[in-house]
Short mmCIF file of C-alpha atoms in Angstrom, two decimals:
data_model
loop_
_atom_site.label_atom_id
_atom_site.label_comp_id
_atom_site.label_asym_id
_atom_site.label_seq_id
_atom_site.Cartn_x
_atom_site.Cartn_y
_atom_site.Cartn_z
CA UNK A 250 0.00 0.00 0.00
CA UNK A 251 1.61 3.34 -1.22
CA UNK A 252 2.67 5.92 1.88
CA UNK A 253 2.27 9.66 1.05
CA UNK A 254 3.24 12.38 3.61
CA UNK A 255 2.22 16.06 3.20
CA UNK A 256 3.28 19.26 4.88
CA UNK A 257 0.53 21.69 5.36
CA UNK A 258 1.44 25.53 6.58
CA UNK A 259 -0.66 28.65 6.82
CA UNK A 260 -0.87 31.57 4.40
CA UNK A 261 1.87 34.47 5.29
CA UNK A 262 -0.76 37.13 6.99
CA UNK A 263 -2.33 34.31 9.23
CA UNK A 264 -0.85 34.57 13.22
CA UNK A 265 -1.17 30.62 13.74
CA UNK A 266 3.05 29.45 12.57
CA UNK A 267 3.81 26.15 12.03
CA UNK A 268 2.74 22.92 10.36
CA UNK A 269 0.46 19.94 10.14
CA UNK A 270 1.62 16.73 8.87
CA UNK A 271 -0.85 14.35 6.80
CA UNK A 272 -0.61 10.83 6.16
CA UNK A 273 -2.39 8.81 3.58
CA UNK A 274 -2.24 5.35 3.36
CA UNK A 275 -3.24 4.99 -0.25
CA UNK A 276 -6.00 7.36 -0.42
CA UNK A 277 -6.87 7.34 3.08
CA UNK A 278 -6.07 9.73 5.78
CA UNK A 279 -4.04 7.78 8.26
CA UNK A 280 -2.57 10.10 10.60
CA UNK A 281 -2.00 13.80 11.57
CA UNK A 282 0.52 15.51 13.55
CA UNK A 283 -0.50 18.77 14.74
CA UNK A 284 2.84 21.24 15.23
CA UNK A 285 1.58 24.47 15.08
CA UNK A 286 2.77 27.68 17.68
CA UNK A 287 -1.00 27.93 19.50
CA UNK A 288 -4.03 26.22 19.40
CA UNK A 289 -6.29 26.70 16.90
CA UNK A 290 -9.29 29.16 18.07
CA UNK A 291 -13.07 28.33 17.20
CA UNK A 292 -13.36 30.23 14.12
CA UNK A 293 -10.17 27.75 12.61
CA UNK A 294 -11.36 24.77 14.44
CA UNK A 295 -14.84 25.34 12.02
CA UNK A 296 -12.61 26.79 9.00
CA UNK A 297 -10.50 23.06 8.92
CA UNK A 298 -13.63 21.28 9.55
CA UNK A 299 -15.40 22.60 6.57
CA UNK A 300 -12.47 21.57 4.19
CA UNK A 301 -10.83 18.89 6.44
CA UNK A 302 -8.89 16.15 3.94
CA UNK A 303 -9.83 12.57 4.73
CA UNK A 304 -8.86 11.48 1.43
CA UNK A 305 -5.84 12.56 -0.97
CA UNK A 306 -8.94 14.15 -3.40
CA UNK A 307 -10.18 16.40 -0.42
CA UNK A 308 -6.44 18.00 -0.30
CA UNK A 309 -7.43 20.31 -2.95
CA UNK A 310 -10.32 22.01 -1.05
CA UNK A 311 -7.99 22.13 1.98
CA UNK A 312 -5.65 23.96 -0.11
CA UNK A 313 -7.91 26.83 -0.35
CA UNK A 314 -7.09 27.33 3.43
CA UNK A 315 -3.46 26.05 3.76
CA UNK A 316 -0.36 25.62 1.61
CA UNK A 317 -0.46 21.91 0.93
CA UNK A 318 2.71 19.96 -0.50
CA UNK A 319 4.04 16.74 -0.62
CA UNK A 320 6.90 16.42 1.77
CA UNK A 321 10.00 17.49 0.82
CA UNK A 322 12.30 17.52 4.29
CA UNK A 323 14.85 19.59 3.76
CA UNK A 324 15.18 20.49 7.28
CA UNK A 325 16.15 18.22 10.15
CA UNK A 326 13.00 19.08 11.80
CA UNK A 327 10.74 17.97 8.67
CA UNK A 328 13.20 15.07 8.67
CA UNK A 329 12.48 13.74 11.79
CA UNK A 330 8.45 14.11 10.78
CA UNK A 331 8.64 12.39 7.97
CA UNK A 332 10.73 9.34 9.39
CA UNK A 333 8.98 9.62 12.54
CA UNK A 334 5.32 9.36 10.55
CA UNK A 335 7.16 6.74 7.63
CA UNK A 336 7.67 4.49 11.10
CA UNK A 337 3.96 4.95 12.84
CA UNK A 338 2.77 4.24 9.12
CA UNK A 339 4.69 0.92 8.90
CA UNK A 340 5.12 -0.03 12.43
CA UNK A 341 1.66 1.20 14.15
CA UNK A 342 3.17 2.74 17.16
CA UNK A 343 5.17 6.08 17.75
CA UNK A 344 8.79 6.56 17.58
CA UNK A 345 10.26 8.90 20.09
CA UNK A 346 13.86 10.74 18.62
CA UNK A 347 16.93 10.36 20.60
CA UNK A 348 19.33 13.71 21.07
CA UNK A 349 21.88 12.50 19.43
CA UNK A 350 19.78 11.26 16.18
CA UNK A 351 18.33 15.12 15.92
CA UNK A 352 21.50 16.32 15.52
CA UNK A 353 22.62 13.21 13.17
CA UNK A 354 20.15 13.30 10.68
CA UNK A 355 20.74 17.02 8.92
CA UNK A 356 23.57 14.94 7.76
CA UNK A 357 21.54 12.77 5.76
CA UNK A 358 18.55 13.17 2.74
CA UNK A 359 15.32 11.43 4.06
CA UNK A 360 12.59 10.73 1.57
CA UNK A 361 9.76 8.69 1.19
CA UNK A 362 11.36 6.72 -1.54
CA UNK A 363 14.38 6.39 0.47
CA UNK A 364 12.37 5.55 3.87
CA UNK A 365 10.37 2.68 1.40
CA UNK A 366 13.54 0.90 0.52
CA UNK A 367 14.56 0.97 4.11
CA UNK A 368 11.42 -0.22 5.86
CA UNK A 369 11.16 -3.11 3.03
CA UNK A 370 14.43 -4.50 3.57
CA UNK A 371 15.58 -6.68 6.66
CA UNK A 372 18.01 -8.48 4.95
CA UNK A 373 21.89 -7.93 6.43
CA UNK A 374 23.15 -5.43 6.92
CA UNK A 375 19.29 -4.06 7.86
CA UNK A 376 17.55 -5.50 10.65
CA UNK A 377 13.87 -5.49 11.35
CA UNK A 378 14.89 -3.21 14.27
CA UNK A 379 14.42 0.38 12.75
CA UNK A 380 15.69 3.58 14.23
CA UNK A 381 17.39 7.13 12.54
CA UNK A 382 20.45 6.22 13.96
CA UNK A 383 20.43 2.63 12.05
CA UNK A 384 19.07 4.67 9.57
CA UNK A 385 22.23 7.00 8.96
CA UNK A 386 24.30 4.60 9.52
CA UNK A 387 23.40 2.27 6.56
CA UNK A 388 22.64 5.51 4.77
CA UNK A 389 24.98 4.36 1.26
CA UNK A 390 23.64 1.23 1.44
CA UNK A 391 20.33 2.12 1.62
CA UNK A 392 20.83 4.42 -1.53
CA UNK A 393 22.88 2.02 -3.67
CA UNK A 394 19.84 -0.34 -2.62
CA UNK A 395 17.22 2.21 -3.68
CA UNK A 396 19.31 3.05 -7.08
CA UNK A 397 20.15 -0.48 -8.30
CA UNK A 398 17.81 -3.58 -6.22
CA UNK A 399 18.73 -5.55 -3.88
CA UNK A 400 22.08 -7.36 -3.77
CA UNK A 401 22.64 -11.16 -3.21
CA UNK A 402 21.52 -12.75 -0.47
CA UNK A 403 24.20 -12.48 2.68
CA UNK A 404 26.88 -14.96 2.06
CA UNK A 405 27.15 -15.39 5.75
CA UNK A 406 24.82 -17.95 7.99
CA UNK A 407 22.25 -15.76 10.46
CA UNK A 408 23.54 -18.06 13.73
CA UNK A 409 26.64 -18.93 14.99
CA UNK A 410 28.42 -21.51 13.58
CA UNK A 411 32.14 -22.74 14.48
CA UNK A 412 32.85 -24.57 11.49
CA UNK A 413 31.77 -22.07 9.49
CA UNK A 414 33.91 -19.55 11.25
CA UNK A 415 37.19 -21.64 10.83
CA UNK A 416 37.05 -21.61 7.29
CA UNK A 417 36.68 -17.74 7.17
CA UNK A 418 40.02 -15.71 6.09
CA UNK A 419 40.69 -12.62 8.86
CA UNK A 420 38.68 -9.69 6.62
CA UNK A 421 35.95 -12.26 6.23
CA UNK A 422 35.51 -13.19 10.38
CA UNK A 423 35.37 -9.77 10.66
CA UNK A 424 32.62 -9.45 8.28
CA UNK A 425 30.95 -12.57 9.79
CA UNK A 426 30.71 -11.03 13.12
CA UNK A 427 29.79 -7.82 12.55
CA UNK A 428 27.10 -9.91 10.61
CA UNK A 429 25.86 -11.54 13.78
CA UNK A 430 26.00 -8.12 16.07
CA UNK A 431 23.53 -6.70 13.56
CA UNK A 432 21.61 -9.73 14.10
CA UNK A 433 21.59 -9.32 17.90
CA UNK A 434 24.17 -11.80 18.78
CA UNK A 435 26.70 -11.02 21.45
CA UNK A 436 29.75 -12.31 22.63
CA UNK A 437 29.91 -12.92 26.68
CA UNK A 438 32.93 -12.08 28.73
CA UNK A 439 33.98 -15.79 27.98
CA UNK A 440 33.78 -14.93 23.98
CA UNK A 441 31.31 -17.12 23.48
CA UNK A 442 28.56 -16.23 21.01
CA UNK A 443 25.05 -15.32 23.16
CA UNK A 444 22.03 -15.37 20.41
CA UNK A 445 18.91 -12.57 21.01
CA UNK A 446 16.74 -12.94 23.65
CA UNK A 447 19.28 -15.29 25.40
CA UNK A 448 20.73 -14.73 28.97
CA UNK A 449 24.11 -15.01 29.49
CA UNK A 450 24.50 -17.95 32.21
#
């Protein structure tokens, strides 16, 4: 089912500064996030009422009212919207921004296309875990992924394996193992390989 996000600000002369964030989950509206400066009074309550957009077709009486567009984050705080609503879209709950990944993500481009090919894919080196930081960090290879498809499958088993692991050269243990950490696996004090969800005993 397609995903479409849309930024919606007021004309220049109105006092109310800020935006509203729609989400359509094919034509439907799905979600809104409300970030404007005040709340609305009565008179804009009724106003949005009158023209409110449940589908994608209603956007173009609400854009009598309101400067609609599709979402274009260019700025980290309309790119932590649009991952932020990308994630409640595919995931169903909310996702809550650390610090450190609102200062991270100016660094990076975030667009629906972008945030497709990275919710779609939990093949390694993504996870089904999904979060902006794991997000910038597999930035390129979410990119190359959404330019040219999918690679091959990992070449590397998803458990630990000992056999396996002898037959690997240096560069490729290395590989292996970084392999299983994005899988969840751990190494104990002992350096023996923990899987997810196990306790160390």
């Amino acid at each position: 089912m397609s995903i479409s996000i849309y930024k919606v600000t007021t004309r220049k002369q109105s006092t109310l500064k800020g935006a509203a964030y729609l989400l359509f989950k094919g034509d439907v509206l799905s979600a809104v996030n409300w970030d404007f400066n005040r709340p609305l009074t009565d008179h804009e309550k009724n106003v949005i009422r009158s023209k409110f957009p449940f589908s994608q077709e209603d956007l173009k009486g609400f854009g009598e009212i309101f400067a609609v567009k599709e979402m274009e984050a260019k700025t980290a705080h309309d790119k932590l919207k649009l991952f932020c609503m990308y994630f409640k879209a595919r995931r169903g709950s909310t996702y809550t921004a650390k610090k450190q990944e609102k200062a991270n993500i100016k660094e990076v481009v975030v667009t629906e296309g972008l945030l497709n090919t990275y919710f779609s894919n939990d093949s390694f080196p993504l996870s089904y875990a999904k979060s902006i930081n794991d997000y910038i960090r597999h930035y390129n290879y979410i990119r190359d992924i959404n330019r040219n498809g999918i690679p091959e499958k990992s070449k590397f088993p998803n458990e630990y394996d000992a056999r396996f692991e002898k037959q690997l050269s240096p560069e490729e243990l290395s590989q292996y193992w970084a392999h299983l950490r994005n899988l969840g696996w751990r190494q104990n004090s002992r350096k023996v390989w923990v899987a997810p969800g196990k306790l160390d005993i």
